[in-house]
Tab-separated table of C-alpha atoms in Angstrom:
chain	number	residue	atom	x	y	z
A	1	MET	CA	-26.679	-33.642	15.176
A	2	ALA	CA	-25.959	-30.028	16.102
A	3	TYR	CA	-22.970	-28.169	14.686
A	4	TRP	CA	-21.856	-25.601	17.251
A	5	ILE	CA	-19.272	-22.841	16.836
A	6	LYS	CA	-18.014	-20.222	19.268
A	7	LEU	CA	-17.251	-16.738	17.967
A	8	ASN	CA	-16.639	-13.239	19.240
A	9	TYR	CA	-18.688	-10.444	17.736
A	10	GLU	CA	-18.901	-6.852	18.923
A	11	ARG	CA	-17.342	-7.567	22.329
A	12	SER	CA	-19.680	-10.481	23.002
A	13	THR	CA	-19.064	-14.211	22.793
A	14	TYR	CA	-21.673	-16.304	21.001
A	15	VAL	CA	-22.072	-20.056	20.867
A	16	ILE	CA	-24.175	-20.769	17.818
A	17	ASP	CA	-25.799	-23.934	16.507
A	18	LEU	CA	-25.340	-23.523	12.758
A	19	ASP	CA	-28.048	-26.126	12.121
A	20	ARG	CA	-30.580	-23.636	13.546
A	21	VAL	CA	-29.543	-20.755	11.246
A	22	THR	CA	-32.098	-20.508	8.449
A	23	ALA	CA	-29.998	-18.592	5.893
A	24	PHE	CA	-26.464	-17.418	5.303
A	25	CYS	CA	-25.617	-14.443	3.124
A	26	TYR	CA	-22.282	-14.327	1.295
A	27	ALA	CA	-21.332	-10.905	-0.070
A	28	PRO	CA	-18.757	-10.387	-2.863
A	29	ASN	CA	-16.390	-8.648	-0.442
A	30	ALA	CA	-15.937	-11.973	1.430
A	31	ARG	CA	-18.436	-11.274	4.207
A	32	VAL	CA	-20.713	-13.955	5.589
A	33	SER	CA	-23.725	-12.816	7.560
A	34	PHE	CA	-26.648	-14.524	9.272
A	35	ALA	CA	-29.370	-13.614	11.726
A	36	LEU	CA	-29.784	-15.203	15.118
A	37	LEU	CA	-33.078	-16.788	16.074
A	38	ASP	CA	-34.119	-13.746	18.080
A	39	GLY	CA	-34.347	-11.829	14.794
A	40	ASN	CA	-32.744	-8.745	16.305
A	41	THR	CA	-29.093	-9.675	15.898
A	42	THR	CA	-27.277	-10.064	12.604
A	43	ILE	CA	-23.740	-11.352	12.782
A	44	VAL	CA	-21.252	-10.441	10.065
A	45	VAL	CA	-18.039	-12.456	9.875
A	46	THR	CA	-15.107	-11.604	7.628
A	47	GLN	CA	-11.844	-13.382	7.119
A	48	GLN	CA	-10.019	-10.446	8.678
A	49	SER	CA	-12.253	-10.181	11.745
A	50	ASP	CA	-12.339	-13.886	12.678
A	51	SER	CA	-10.611	-16.165	10.190
A	52	VAL	CA	-11.311	-19.373	12.143
A	53	SER	CA	-15.071	-18.818	12.456
A	54	TYR	CA	-15.218	-17.577	8.861
A	55	GLN	CA	-13.658	-20.804	7.580
A	56	LEU	CA	-15.843	-22.962	9.856
A	57	ILE	CA	-18.971	-21.325	8.444
A	58	LEU	CA	-17.835	-21.746	4.830
A	59	ASP	CA	-16.964	-25.400	5.486
A	60	TYR	CA	-20.331	-25.962	7.148
A	61	VAL	CA	-22.249	-24.454	4.210
A	62	GLU	CA	-20.280	-26.556	1.722
A	63	LYS	CA	-20.775	-29.729	3.769
A	64	ARG	CA	-24.533	-29.237	4.209
A	65	THR	CA	-25.422	-27.886	0.748
A	66	GLY	CA	-22.651	-28.980	-1.585
A	67	PHE	CA	-22.152	-25.355	-2.684
A	68	SER	CA	-18.604	-24.062	-2.513
A	69	LEU	CA	-18.291	-20.385	-1.665
A	70	PRO	CA	-15.140	-18.599	-2.897
């Protein structure tokens, strides 16, 4: 089943199926980034920029992989 989130990034609104994202990158400065399927767009989410989407992504990664990100 698809896991969709809606987020705003650089003045655009994206609706993303997290099940279709192949990799997430968590940086030590609490940034989560991932590339869209088109390969040209990388989205970076921080707790300060979009706390709701940030937490949804962390929860999704923990639910699907069992890994807890700080």
